Coordinates of C-alpha atoms in Angstrom, one line a residue:
Chain Y
M1 CA -15.1 21.4 -25.1
I2 CA -13.2 18.3 -25.7
E3 CA -13.6 16.4 -28.7
A4 CA -11.9 13.8 -30.8
K5 CA -12.4 11.2 -33.5
L6 CA -10.6 8.6 -34.0
P7 CA -11.1 6.3 -37.6
Q8 CA -10.7 3.2 -35.9
A9 CA -12.4 2.1 -32.9
S10 CA -9.9 -1.1 -32.8
L11 CA -6.8 1.2 -31.7
L12 CA -8.1 2.9 -28.6
K13 CA -9.6 -0.7 -27.7
K14 CA -6.0 -2.3 -27.7
I15 CA -4.6 1.1 -26.0
I16 CA -7.4 0.7 -23.0
E17 CA -6.7 -3.2 -22.9
A18 CA -3.0 -2.4 -22.6
I19 CA -3.2 -0.2 -19.6
K20 CA -6.1 -1.3 -17.9
E21 CA -4.1 -4.2 -16.5
L22 CA -2.1 -2.2 -14.5
V23 CA -4.7 0.3 -13.2
D24 CA -8.3 0.3 -12.8
E25 CA -8.5 4.0 -12.9
A26 CA -6.8 6.5 -14.6
N27 CA -6.5 10.3 -15.2
F28 CA -6.5 11.1 -19.0
D29 CA -5.0 14.9 -19.5
F30 CA -6.1 16.7 -22.4
T31 CA -4.7 19.5 -23.9
E32 CA -4.2 21.4 -27.2
S33 CA -1.5 19.1 -28.0
G34 CA -3.0 15.9 -27.5
I35 CA -4.0 13.4 -24.7
R36 CA -1.6 11.9 -22.0
L37 CA -1.8 9.7 -19.4
Q38 CA 0.5 8.4 -16.4
A39 CA -0.4 5.4 -14.1
M40 CA 1.2 4.0 -11.7
D41 CA 0.2 0.4 -10.3
K42 CA -0.9 0.6 -6.6
S43 CA 2.2 -1.4 -5.6
H44 CA 4.4 1.2 -7.0
V45 CA 6.5 -1.0 -9.2
A46 CA 5.1 -0.4 -12.7
L47 CA 4.2 2.8 -14.5
S48 CA 2.8 3.3 -17.7
F49 CA 2.6 6.6 -20.1
L50 CA 0.4 7.2 -23.1
H51 CA 0.7 10.0 -25.5
L52 CA -1.5 10.7 -28.2
R53 CA -0.8 13.7 -30.3
D54 CA -3.8 15.8 -31.7
D55 CA -2.6 15.5 -35.2
G56 CA -2.9 11.8 -35.1
F57 CA -6.8 12.0 -34.7
R58 CA -9.2 12.4 -37.6
E59 CA -10.3 15.2 -35.3
Y60 CA -9.1 17.0 -32.4
R61 CA -10.4 19.8 -30.3
C62 CA -9.4 20.7 -26.9
D63 CA -10.6 24.3 -26.1
R64 CA -9.1 24.4 -22.6
S65 CA -6.9 21.7 -20.4
Q66 CA -8.9 19.2 -18.6
T67 CA -8.1 16.3 -16.5
L68 CA -10.9 13.5 -17.2
G69 CA -10.5 10.5 -14.5
I70 CA -11.9 7.5 -16.3
N71 CA -12.8 3.7 -14.9
L72 CA -10.9 1.8 -17.3
N73 CA -12.9 -1.6 -16.8
S74 CA -16.1 0.4 -17.5
F75 CA -14.6 2.2 -20.7
S76 CA -13.4 -1.4 -21.9
K77 CA -16.8 -2.4 -21.7
I78 CA -18.6 0.4 -24.1
L79 CA -15.5 -0.1 -26.1
K80 CA -16.3 -3.8 -26.5
C81 CA -19.7 -2.6 -28.0
A82 CA -17.5 -1.2 -31.0
A83 CA -16.7 -2.7 -34.0
N84 CA -13.2 -2.8 -34.9
D85 CA -13.3 -0.6 -38.1
D86 CA -16.2 2.1 -36.5
Q87 CA -15.1 5.4 -36.1
V88 CA -15.0 6.6 -32.6
H89 CA -15.9 10.0 -31.5
I90 CA -15.3 11.4 -27.8
K91 CA -16.8 14.4 -26.1
A92 CA -16.9 16.1 -23.4
T93 CA -19.2 19.2 -23.7
T94 CA -18.4 21.3 -20.6
D95 CA -15.6 22.1 -18.4
N96 CA -15.5 19.9 -15.4
A97 CA -17.6 17.7 -17.0
E98 CA -19.5 14.7 -15.2
T99 CA -19.7 12.5 -18.1
L100 CA -17.8 11.6 -21.5
M101 CA -19.8 11.0 -24.2
V102 CA -18.6 8.0 -26.6
S103 CA -19.9 7.5 -30.1
F104 CA -19.3 5.0 -32.5
E105 CA -20.3 5.1 -36.2
S106 CA -20.2 1.8 -38.5
S107 CA -18.0 2.1 -41.6
G108 CA -21.2 1.9 -43.5
K109 CA -22.3 5.1 -41.6
D110 CA -25.6 3.4 -41.2
R111 CA -25.7 2.2 -37.4
I112 CA -24.5 5.1 -34.5
S113 CA -24.7 3.8 -31.2
E114 CA -24.0 6.4 -28.3
F115 CA -22.7 6.0 -24.5
N116 CA -22.4 8.2 -21.8
L117 CA -19.3 7.2 -18.8
K118 CA -19.8 8.4 -15.8
L119 CA -16.2 10.4 -15.1
M120 CA -14.3 10.2 -11.6
D121 CA -12.3 12.3 -9.4
I122 CA -9.4 10.0 -8.8
D123 CA -6.5 10.9 -6.6
I124 CA -3.2 9.5 -8.2
D125 CA 0.6 9.4 -7.1
S126 CA 2.4 11.5 -10.0
V127 CA 6.1 10.3 -10.9
D128 CA 8.5 13.0 -12.2
V129 CA 10.7 10.3 -14.8
P130 CA 14.0 12.6 -15.4
D131 CA 15.5 12.0 -18.7
M132 CA 18.2 9.4 -18.8
D133 CA 21.3 8.0 -21.3
Y134 CA 20.4 4.8 -21.2
Q135 CA 23.4 2.3 -21.4
A136 CA 21.4 -0.1 -23.7
T137 CA 18.6 -0.1 -26.3
V138 CA 17.3 -3.3 -27.5
T139 CA 14.8 -3.0 -30.4
M140 CA 12.9 -6.1 -31.3
S141 CA 9.6 -7.6 -32.6
S142 CA 6.6 -7.0 -30.1
Q143 CA 5.2 -10.2 -31.3
E144 CA 8.6 -11.7 -30.3
F145 CA 8.7 -10.4 -27.1
A146 CA 5.2 -11.6 -26.2
R147 CA 5.9 -15.1 -27.1
I148 CA 9.3 -14.6 -24.8
V149 CA 7.2 -13.5 -22.1
R150 CA 4.7 -16.0 -22.9
D151 CA 7.2 -18.9 -22.9
L152 CA 9.2 -18.1 -19.8
S153 CA 6.3 -17.2 -17.2
S154 CA 5.7 -21.2 -17.6
I155 CA 9.2 -21.7 -16.2
G156 CA 9.7 -18.9 -13.4
D157 CA 8.3 -15.9 -12.1
A158 CA 11.0 -13.3 -12.9
V159 CA 13.2 -12.9 -16.0
T160 CA 16.5 -11.5 -16.2
I161 CA 17.3 -9.4 -19.3
D162 CA 21.0 -9.3 -20.4
A163 CA 21.9 -6.9 -22.9
T164 CA 25.4 -7.3 -24.6
K165 CA 27.2 -6.2 -28.1
Q166 CA 26.3 -10.0 -29.1
G167 CA 22.6 -9.6 -28.2
V168 CA 20.0 -9.6 -25.7
K169 CA 19.3 -12.8 -23.4
F170 CA 16.4 -13.6 -21.4
S171 CA 16.3 -16.2 -18.9
A172 CA 14.1 -17.4 -16.2
S173 CA 14.5 -20.1 -13.5
G174 CA 12.1 -21.9 -11.1
D175 CA 11.5 -25.0 -9.3
D176 CA 11.3 -27.2 -12.2
G177 CA 14.5 -25.9 -13.9
N178 CA 15.7 -23.1 -16.1
G179 CA 15.6 -21.6 -19.6
S180 CA 16.8 -18.8 -21.9
I181 CA 16.0 -17.2 -25.0
L182 CA 19.1 -15.3 -27.0
L183 CA 18.3 -12.9 -29.7
K184 CA 21.2 -11.9 -31.5
H185 CA 22.3 -8.9 -32.8
Q186 CA 21.6 -8.1 -36.5
K187 CA 23.6 -5.7 -38.4
M188 CA 21.0 -4.8 -41.2
I189 CA 17.7 -4.4 -40.1
D190 CA 15.6 -6.3 -43.1
D191 CA 12.8 -4.7 -45.3
E192 CA 10.1 -5.4 -43.0
G193 CA 12.0 -4.0 -40.1
T194 CA 10.0 -6.2 -37.8
S195 CA 11.8 -9.8 -37.4
S196 CA 15.3 -8.6 -36.4
T197 CA 16.7 -7.5 -33.4
S198 CA 19.1 -4.7 -32.8
V199 CA 21.1 -4.1 -29.8
E200 CA 22.8 -0.7 -29.4
I201 CA 25.2 -0.8 -26.1
T202 CA 27.5 1.4 -24.2
E203 CA 27.9 -1.0 -21.5
P204 CA 26.6 -4.4 -20.6
V205 CA 23.5 -4.3 -18.6
S206 CA 21.6 -6.8 -16.9
H207 CA 18.2 -6.7 -14.8
S208 CA 15.9 -8.9 -13.3
L209 CA 12.2 -8.1 -13.8
A210 CA 8.9 -9.8 -12.4
L211 CA 7.3 -11.4 -15.6
K212 CA 3.6 -10.9 -14.3
Y213 CA 4.3 -7.3 -15.2
L214 CA 5.8 -7.9 -18.4
A215 CA 2.8 -10.3 -19.3
N216 CA 0.9 -6.7 -18.8
F217 CA 3.0 -4.7 -21.0
A218 CA 3.2 -7.3 -23.7
K219 CA -0.7 -6.5 -24.3
A220 CA 0.7 -3.6 -25.9
A221 CA 2.0 -5.7 -28.7
P222 CA -0.6 -5.5 -30.9
L223 CA -0.3 -1.7 -31.2
A224 CA 3.4 -1.8 -32.4
D225 CA 5.7 -3.9 -34.6
S226 CA 8.5 -3.4 -32.5
V227 CA 9.2 -2.8 -29.0
T228 CA 12.4 -0.7 -27.6
I229 CA 13.6 -1.8 -24.4
N230 CA 15.8 0.6 -22.5
L231 CA 17.9 -0.6 -20.0
I232 CA 20.3 1.3 -17.6
E233 CA 22.1 0.1 -14.1
E234 CA 20.2 1.6 -11.0
A235 CA 17.0 2.8 -12.7
P236 CA 13.7 0.9 -14.1
V237 CA 13.6 -0.9 -17.3
M238 CA 11.7 1.3 -20.3
F239 CA 9.6 -0.7 -22.5
E240 CA 8.2 1.7 -25.7
F241 CA 5.6 0.6 -28.0
K242 CA 5.4 3.3 -30.7
I243 CA 1.6 3.7 -32.0
S244 CA 1.9 4.3 -35.8
D245 CA 1.3 8.1 -36.8
I246 CA -0.2 9.1 -33.2
G247 CA 2.0 8.5 -30.6
H248 CA 3.4 5.8 -27.9
I249 CA 2.7 3.9 -25.0
R250 CA 5.8 3.5 -22.4
F251 CA 5.9 1.4 -19.5
Y252 CA 8.5 1.5 -16.7
L253 CA 9.2 -1.1 -14.3
A254 CA 11.3 -1.5 -11.0
P255 CA 13.8 -4.3 -11.3
Q256 CA 14.0 -7.0 -8.8
I257 CA 17.4 -6.9 -6.8
E258 CA 19.7 -9.8 -5.2
E259 CA 19.4 -9.2 -1.4
D260 CA 23.1 -8.0 0.1
N261 CA 22.5 -8.4 3.6
E262 CA 23.9 -11.9 3.9
Chain B
M1 CA -4.8 1.9 24.8
G2 CA -4.2 4.8 22.3
I3 CA -6.3 8.2 21.9
K4 CA -10.0 8.1 22.3
G5 CA -11.4 9.7 19.4
L6 CA -8.6 10.7 17.4
K7 CA -9.2 8.4 14.3
Q8 CA -12.4 10.4 14.0
V9 CA -11.3 13.8 14.0
I10 CA -8.7 12.9 11.5
A11 CA -11.6 11.1 9.3
D12 CA -13.8 14.3 9.7
R13 CA -11.1 17.1 9.4
A14 CA -8.1 15.6 7.2
P15 CA -9.9 12.8 4.9
A16 CA -6.8 13.0 2.5
A17 CA -4.7 11.2 5.2
L18 CA -6.1 8.2 5.2
R19 CA -6.1 5.6 2.8
T20 CA -6.9 2.2 2.4
V21 CA -4.3 -0.4 1.0
E22 CA -4.0 -4.1 0.4
M23 CA -0.8 -5.9 1.6
Q24 CA 0.5 -6.9 -1.4
H25 CA 0.9 -2.9 -2.3
L26 CA 3.0 -2.7 0.1
V27 CA 5.8 -4.7 -1.6
G28 CA 9.4 -3.8 -0.8
R29 CA 8.4 -1.4 2.5
K30 CA 10.1 -2.1 5.7
V31 CA 7.8 -1.6 8.5
A32 CA 8.1 -1.2 12.1
V33 CA 5.9 -3.5 13.7
D34 CA 4.7 -3.0 17.6
A35 CA 4.9 -6.1 18.7
S36 CA 2.6 -5.7 21.8
T37 CA -0.3 -4.4 20.2
S38 CA -0.1 -6.9 17.4
L39 CA 0.2 -10.1 19.8
Y40 CA -2.7 -8.7 21.9
Q41 CA -4.9 -8.7 18.3
F42 CA -3.8 -12.4 18.1
L43 CA -4.7 -13.3 21.3
I44 CA -8.2 -11.6 21.0
A45 CA -8.8 -12.9 17.2
V46 CA -7.3 -16.0 17.0
R47 CA -9.7 -18.3 18.9
S48 CA -11.7 -21.4 18.4
E49 CA -15.1 -21.5 20.2
G50 CA -14.5 -18.4 21.6
Q51 CA -11.7 -20.0 23.3
N52 CA -7.7 -19.4 22.9
L53 CA -5.9 -22.3 20.7
T54 CA -4.1 -24.2 23.3
T55 CA -1.5 -27.3 23.6
S56 CA -3.1 -30.4 25.3
D57 CA -1.8 -29.2 28.7
G58 CA -3.5 -26.1 28.2
S59 CA -0.3 -23.5 27.0
T60 CA -2.0 -20.8 24.8
T61 CA -0.8 -20.8 21.0
S62 CA -3.3 -18.3 19.5
H63 CA -0.2 -15.7 19.4
L64 CA 2.0 -18.1 17.8
V65 CA -0.3 -19.0 15.3
G66 CA -1.2 -15.6 14.3
L67 CA 2.5 -14.3 14.0
L68 CA 3.6 -17.2 12.1
Y69 CA 0.8 -17.0 9.4
R70 CA 0.5 -12.9 9.6
T71 CA 4.2 -12.4 9.1
S72 CA 4.7 -15.1 6.4
N73 CA 1.8 -13.5 4.6
M74 CA 3.9 -10.3 5.1
I75 CA 7.0 -11.7 3.6
E76 CA 5.0 -13.4 1.0
S77 CA 3.7 -9.9 -0.1
G78 CA 7.2 -8.5 -0.3
L79 CA 6.8 -6.6 2.9
K80 CA 9.9 -6.6 5.6
P81 CA 8.9 -6.2 9.1
V82 CA 11.0 -5.6 12.1
Y83 CA 8.9 -6.4 15.3
V84 CA 9.5 -4.2 18.3
F85 CA 9.0 -5.3 21.9
D86 CA 8.3 -3.1 24.8
G87 CA 10.9 -2.5 27.1
K88 CA 10.4 -1.0 30.5
P89 CA 7.0 0.8 31.0
P90 CA 7.3 4.5 31.2
V91 CA 7.0 5.8 34.8
M92 CA 4.0 8.0 33.6
K93 CA 2.0 4.5 32.5
G94 CA 1.8 3.8 36.1
Y95 CA -1.7 5.6 35.5
E96 CA -2.7 3.3 33.1
L97 CA -1.6 0.2 34.1
N98 CA -3.7 1.0 37.5
K99 CA -6.5 1.6 35.6
R100 CA -6.1 -1.8 33.4
R101 CA -5.7 -3.8 37.2
E102 CA -8.6 -2.1 38.0
K103 CA -10.4 -3.1 34.7
R104 CA -9.3 -6.8 35.3
E105 CA -10.4 -7.2 38.6
K106 CA -13.7 -6.0 37.5
A107 CA -13.6 -8.2 34.7
E108 CA -13.0 -11.2 36.7
E109 CA -15.4 -10.6 39.2
S110 CA -17.9 -10.7 36.0
L111 CA -16.3 -13.5 34.5
K112 CA -17.2 -15.1 37.8
N113 CA -20.8 -14.1 37.8
A114 CA -21.4 -14.9 33.8
Q115 CA -20.0 -18.2 34.4
E116 CA -22.5 -19.0 37.1
E117 CA -25.1 -17.8 35.0
G118 CA -23.7 -19.9 32.0
D119 CA -24.0 -16.8 30.1
D120 CA -21.6 -17.6 26.9
E121 CA -21.3 -14.2 25.4
E122 CA -20.5 -12.6 28.6
M123 CA -17.9 -15.2 29.2
L124 CA -16.1 -14.2 26.0
K125 CA -16.5 -10.6 26.2
Q126 CA -14.7 -10.9 29.8
M127 CA -12.1 -13.2 29.0
K128 CA -11.0 -10.6 26.0
R129 CA -11.0 -8.1 28.7
L130 CA -8.6 -10.1 30.7
T131 CA -6.1 -11.1 28.0
K132 CA -3.1 -9.9 28.3
V133 CA 0.3 -10.2 26.6
T134 CA 2.6 -11.9 29.5
P135 CA 6.4 -12.1 29.1
E136 CA 6.4 -15.6 28.5
I137 CA 4.2 -15.0 25.7
N138 CA 6.7 -11.9 24.4
E139 CA 9.6 -14.7 24.8
Q140 CA 7.7 -17.2 22.8
A141 CA 7.1 -14.7 20.0
K142 CA 10.6 -13.6 19.9
R143 CA 11.9 -17.2 19.7
L144 CA 9.3 -17.8 16.6
L145 CA 10.9 -14.5 14.7
K146 CA 14.2 -15.7 15.2
L147 CA 13.7 -19.2 13.6
M148 CA 11.5 -17.4 11.0
G149 CA 14.4 -15.0 10.0
I150 CA 12.8 -12.0 10.9
P151 CA 14.4 -9.3 12.9
Y152 CA 13.1 -7.9 16.1
V153 CA 14.3 -5.1 18.8
T154 CA 13.5 -4.7 21.9
A155 CA 12.7 -1.0 22.8
P156 CA 14.3 1.1 25.5
C157 CA 10.6 1.6 26.5
E158 CA 7.4 2.1 24.5
A159 CA 7.2 0.0 21.5
E160 CA 4.7 2.5 19.5
A161 CA 7.4 5.4 20.4
E162 CA 10.4 3.3 19.3
C163 CA 8.4 2.4 16.0
A164 CA 7.9 6.1 15.6
A165 CA 11.4 6.5 16.0
L166 CA 12.8 4.2 13.3
A167 CA 10.5 5.7 11.0
R168 CA 11.4 9.2 11.5
A169 CA 15.0 7.8 11.4
G170 CA 14.4 6.4 7.9
K171 CA 15.2 2.9 8.9
V172 CA 11.7 1.7 8.1
W173 CA 9.1 3.4 5.8
A174 CA 6.1 3.0 8.3
A175 CA 5.4 2.4 11.8
A176 CA 2.4 -0.3 12.4
S177 CA 0.6 -0.2 15.6
Q178 CA -3.3 -0.3 16.7
D179 CA -2.3 2.7 18.9
M180 CA -3.4 6.0 17.4
D181 CA -0.9 7.7 19.9
T182 CA 2.1 6.3 17.4
L183 CA 1.0 9.2 15.4
L184 CA 1.6 11.6 18.6
F185 CA 5.3 10.3 18.9
G186 CA 5.7 11.4 15.6
A187 CA 5.7 8.4 13.2
P188 CA 5.5 10.0 9.3
I189 CA 3.3 7.1 8.3
L190 CA 0.9 4.4 10.6
L191 CA -0.3 1.3 9.4
R192 CA -3.0 0.2 11.3
N193 CA -4.5 -3.4 11.1
L194 CA -1.4 -4.9 9.3
T195 CA -1.5 -7.2 11.9
V196 CA -5.1 -8.5 12.7
P197 CA -5.4 -11.9 11.3
A198 CA -6.6 -12.1 7.8
A199 CA -10.1 -13.8 8.7
R200 CA -11.3 -10.6 10.0
K201 CA -10.9 -9.0 6.7
L202 CA -10.2 -5.7 8.1
P203 CA -8.4 -3.4 5.4
I204 CA -5.0 -2.3 6.2
E205 CA -5.1 1.7 7.1
E206 CA -2.3 4.0 5.8
I207 CA -2.5 7.5 7.9
H208 CA 0.4 10.2 6.8
L209 CA 1.0 12.6 9.4
D210 CA 1.7 15.4 7.4
E211 CA -1.6 15.3 5.9
V212 CA -3.2 14.9 9.4
L213 CA -1.3 18.2 10.6
K214 CA -2.2 20.0 7.2
G215 CA -6.0 18.9 7.6
L216 CA -6.3 19.8 11.3
E217 CA -4.0 22.9 10.4
F218 CA -2.0 21.6 13.6
T219 CA 1.5 21.7 14.6
Q220 CA 3.0 18.6 16.0
D221 CA 2.8 20.0 19.6
Q222 CA -0.7 20.8 19.1
L223 CA -1.7 17.4 17.8
I224 CA -0.1 15.9 21.2
D225 CA -2.0 18.5 23.0
M226 CA -5.3 17.2 21.5
G227 CA -4.4 13.7 22.0
I228 CA -4.1 14.6 25.8
I229 CA -6.9 16.2 26.2
L230 CA -8.8 13.5 24.3
G231 CA -7.6 10.9 26.7
C232 CA -4.3 8.9 26.4
D233 CA -2.2 6.1 28.1
Y234 CA -0.7 8.3 30.6
C235 CA -3.3 10.5 32.5
D236 CA -6.7 11.1 32.4
S237 CA -8.6 13.1 30.2
I238 CA -10.5 16.3 30.8
R239 CA -14.3 15.6 31.7
G240 CA -16.9 16.7 29.4
V241 CA -14.6 17.3 26.2
G242 CA -15.0 14.9 23.4
P243 CA -13.2 14.5 19.7
K244 CA -15.3 17.6 18.4
S245 CA -14.9 20.0 21.3
G246 CA -11.2 18.9 22.0
Y247 CA -10.3 19.6 18.4
E248 CA -11.9 23.1 18.9
L249 CA -10.3 23.9 22.0
I250 CA -7.1 23.3 20.1
R251 CA -7.9 24.9 17.3
E252 CA -9.1 28.0 19.3
H253 CA -6.5 28.2 22.1
K254 CA -3.6 26.9 20.3
G255 CA -2.7 24.2 23.3
I256 CA -3.4 23.1 26.3
D257 CA -2.1 26.0 28.4
G258 CA -5.1 28.4 27.1
A259 CA -7.6 25.5 26.6
V260 CA -7.8 24.5 30.4
K261 CA -7.9 28.5 31.2
V262 CA -12.0 28.3 29.5
E263 CA -14.1 28.2 32.4
K264 CA -16.4 25.2 31.3
V265 CA -13.1 23.0 30.7
A266 CA -11.1 23.9 33.9
K267 CA -14.3 22.4 35.8
G268 CA -13.5 19.2 33.7
V269 CA -9.7 18.9 34.4
P270 CA -8.8 16.4 36.9
E271 CA -6.8 16.9 40.0
N272 CA -3.0 16.4 39.6
W273 CA -3.0 16.4 36.1
P274 CA 0.7 16.3 35.0
F275 CA -0.2 17.3 31.4
D276 CA 3.2 18.7 31.0
Q277 CA 5.1 16.0 32.1
V278 CA 2.9 13.6 29.4
R279 CA 3.7 16.5 26.8
E280 CA 7.3 15.6 27.6
L281 CA 7.0 12.4 27.2
F282 CA 5.4 12.7 23.6
R283 CA 7.6 14.8 22.7
N284 CA 11.1 13.4 24.0
A285 CA 10.0 9.5 23.9
D286 CA 12.9 7.2 25.4
V287 CA 14.1 5.7 22.2
S288 CA 17.0 4.1 20.8
D289 CA 19.4 6.1 18.9
C290 CA 18.1 3.9 15.9
S291 CA 21.6 2.9 14.5
E292 CA 20.9 -0.7 14.2
D293 CA 20.7 -2.4 10.6
F294 CA 17.9 -4.9 10.4
A295 CA 18.5 -8.3 8.6
W296 CA 16.2 -10.9 7.1
E297 CA 17.2 -14.0 6.6
K298 CA 15.8 -17.5 5.5
P299 CA 14.0 -19.4 8.1
D300 CA 15.3 -22.3 10.1
T301 CA 13.1 -24.9 9.2
E302 CA 14.0 -27.8 11.4
G303 CA 14.0 -25.2 14.4
L304 CA 10.5 -24.1 13.4
V305 CA 9.4 -27.8 13.4
Q306 CA 11.1 -28.4 16.6
F307 CA 9.3 -25.2 18.5
L308 CA 6.2 -25.2 17.0
V309 CA 5.5 -28.9 16.2
N310 CA 7.4 -31.0 19.0
E311 CA 6.7 -28.4 21.6
M312 CA 3.1 -26.5 20.6
E313 CA 1.9 -29.1 18.9
F314 CA 1.1 -27.7 15.6
S315 CA 0.6 -29.8 12.4
E316 CA 3.9 -30.5 11.0
Q317 CA 2.6 -30.5 7.4
R318 CA 1.4 -27.0 7.8
V319 CA 4.6 -25.8 9.6
R320 CA 6.6 -27.0 7.0
S321 CA 4.6 -25.5 4.1
V322 CA 4.9 -21.9 6.0
A323 CA 8.6 -22.7 6.2
A324 CA 9.1 -23.7 2.6
K325 CA 7.1 -20.3 1.5
L326 CA 9.5 -18.2 3.7
E327 CA 12.4 -19.9 1.9
K328 CA 11.1 -19.2 -1.6
A329 CA 10.4 -15.6 -0.5
A330 CA 14.1 -15.3 0.8
G331 CA 15.7 -16.8 -1.9
K332 CA 13.7 -14.6 -4.7
G333 CA 15.0 -11.4 -5.5
Q334 CA 13.8 -8.1 -3.7
Q335 CA 11.5 -6.3 -5.9
V336 CA 12.4 -2.6 -5.9
R337 CA 9.9 0.1 -6.1
I338 CA 9.7 2.8 -8.7
D339 CA 9.7 5.6 -5.9
S340 CA 13.2 4.5 -4.9
F341 CA 14.4 5.8 -8.3
F342 CA 12.0 8.6 -9.2
K343 CA 10.4 11.1 -7.2
V344 CA 6.7 10.4 -6.7
T345 CA 4.4 13.1 -5.5
A346 CA 0.9 12.6 -4.2
K347 CA -1.6 14.7 -5.9
R348 CA -5.3 14.4 -4.4
A349 CA -8.4 15.2 -6.2
P350 CA -10.1 18.0 -4.7
A351 CA -12.1 16.4 -1.5
K352 CA -15.5 17.0 -3.0
G353 CA -18.0 15.9 -0.6
A354 CA -15.3 13.6 1.5
S355 CA -17.3 10.6 3.3
K356 CA -17.6 10.9 6.8
G357 CA -15.4 8.3 8.7
G358 CA -14.2 6.8 5.4
A359 CA -10.8 6.8 4.2
A360 CA -10.5 8.8 1.1
G361 CA -11.6 7.0 -2.2
N362 CA -12.1 7.9 -5.6
K363 CA -15.7 9.0 -6.3
R364 CA -18.0 9.1 -8.9
K365 CA -18.7 12.5 -10.2
G366 CA -21.9 13.7 -9.1
A367 CA -22.1 11.0 -6.7
A368 CA -22.6 13.0 -3.8
A369 CA -25.9 13.8 -4.9
A370 CA -27.2 10.6 -5.5
G371 CA -26.1 9.8 -2.2
G372 CA -24.1 6.5 -1.2
A373 CA -22.7 5.9 -4.8
K374 CA -19.2 4.0 -3.4
R375 CA -16.1 3.8 -5.4
P376 CA -16.8 0.2 -6.6
K377 CA -14.2 -2.3 -5.3
K378 CA -12.8 -5.3 -6.8

């Protein structure tokens, strides 16, 4: 038996929107301590991790660990049937369940809708991500991140992220020209803690990344006020969006490198 | 060509070994492409009203059209192909070559008859049978690849054996060939349909050797033995043994030596059957030491125009647009894959009601009972 209740459907909607761009189907691992998901896109270029802690739910129960394979597009369609402030209730009644029950209760408690989503057996490639000591950690507004990705996508296919003591620079170039955006490191985080950028750094790092993936990651911006970008030479770049009181969603993106064979 | 029925045995017994992929999912992968089966595919498939494309004086250009477009698609998708051409045929192949010569003679005769009777469909069928990759076609293909900035090598002997060796040596990630015997040569990953023209819309198949052996519960030597029994390019097959019985024979008797002692089988064994020599040919194929490094370079646009437009009568606009694509791809940073940093392990869902003849796909739960509910595709 698995049961989880969230006070607001909008949260789950946003989470699914943020991962369904990368993969069509994903395995959700339900355990005592919460829900985890790992998904890698078919090209093996990007990776997403979701962790929702049990204590972040209004109610959470998982008698025995279970993996539920879910078609994210189908799930997203069902979630579209919920109003943003509906309470969501998901339930799988048996071990090795064939369907997931999803129901929504309106805030006035006068409307209850119920859906059953067929589950799937999904072959996935799983990835072991080692702990890494990142050389640079950039914390910035998630809205700002989404805007930069959008703006630079009109210039080129890839963005180069340069993290230095002074700040972080995003630059792109294309057939028609080039452009860059510099966010300066602010020593003091202002009261809201949202609008300013901080760069913690042991060594300057630079990576070139495909913008089409970053545009997917930017879909997670509504989930968190800020995003943390973690960079290290010779490894994928990690983007973390902390979802308040319940967990986080992380994306890893393998960089593009310049050819060394000339 | 290839091994009769091997694909079916794998689909039945080791469905987890088969996957279908789209070209763009192979971003960043280096692949050794068997040029001879590729060029053959292009000659067969790139046709207009049943005829090969030609220049005004009748030289065939189908292979160049196929090679140009398919290869540039690969490069645009971030794939890195290295083409491998056949070297000298192995001595053993005399058998297959003789058989092919006989077939050609027969096809020529049938073609003549069909022409007399005006049977277009039969004519096309026979013409396809007469298709042959000539040395001239190979030379033109090499010239085109060089101009496109794509590396190629000539194998000491069989191209698919060299492709397999390059993949085993880690020089490339996979071998691409239509020939299933590439697996017998030990290619860890075989890609099929990589070089069929996009218009045919055949999905690219990825076959994993380790999963094949696991599924069949075979050693590599047993896989080779089964391939020989089913029928390969180098000797006759045993009469009366098909994919199913061939698999079971090797399962039961662990190899050809035991299998041919079975009375029923012994009767079907051809005279002068050099199975041990053929076995050796697969086990210790004549391949290079795989020490060469490959480089993908920018295309020579003016050279392409000279060759394809001035000599082969291609449309200049099209050639220039392909060259521009190649140029752009060459200038772009190479996308790295997650697997080059982190360890990736394939986790397979238990093969519940694995579909017959199809690659393993994700199944709706309870779909087997409903019958035929397929994984939704984009």
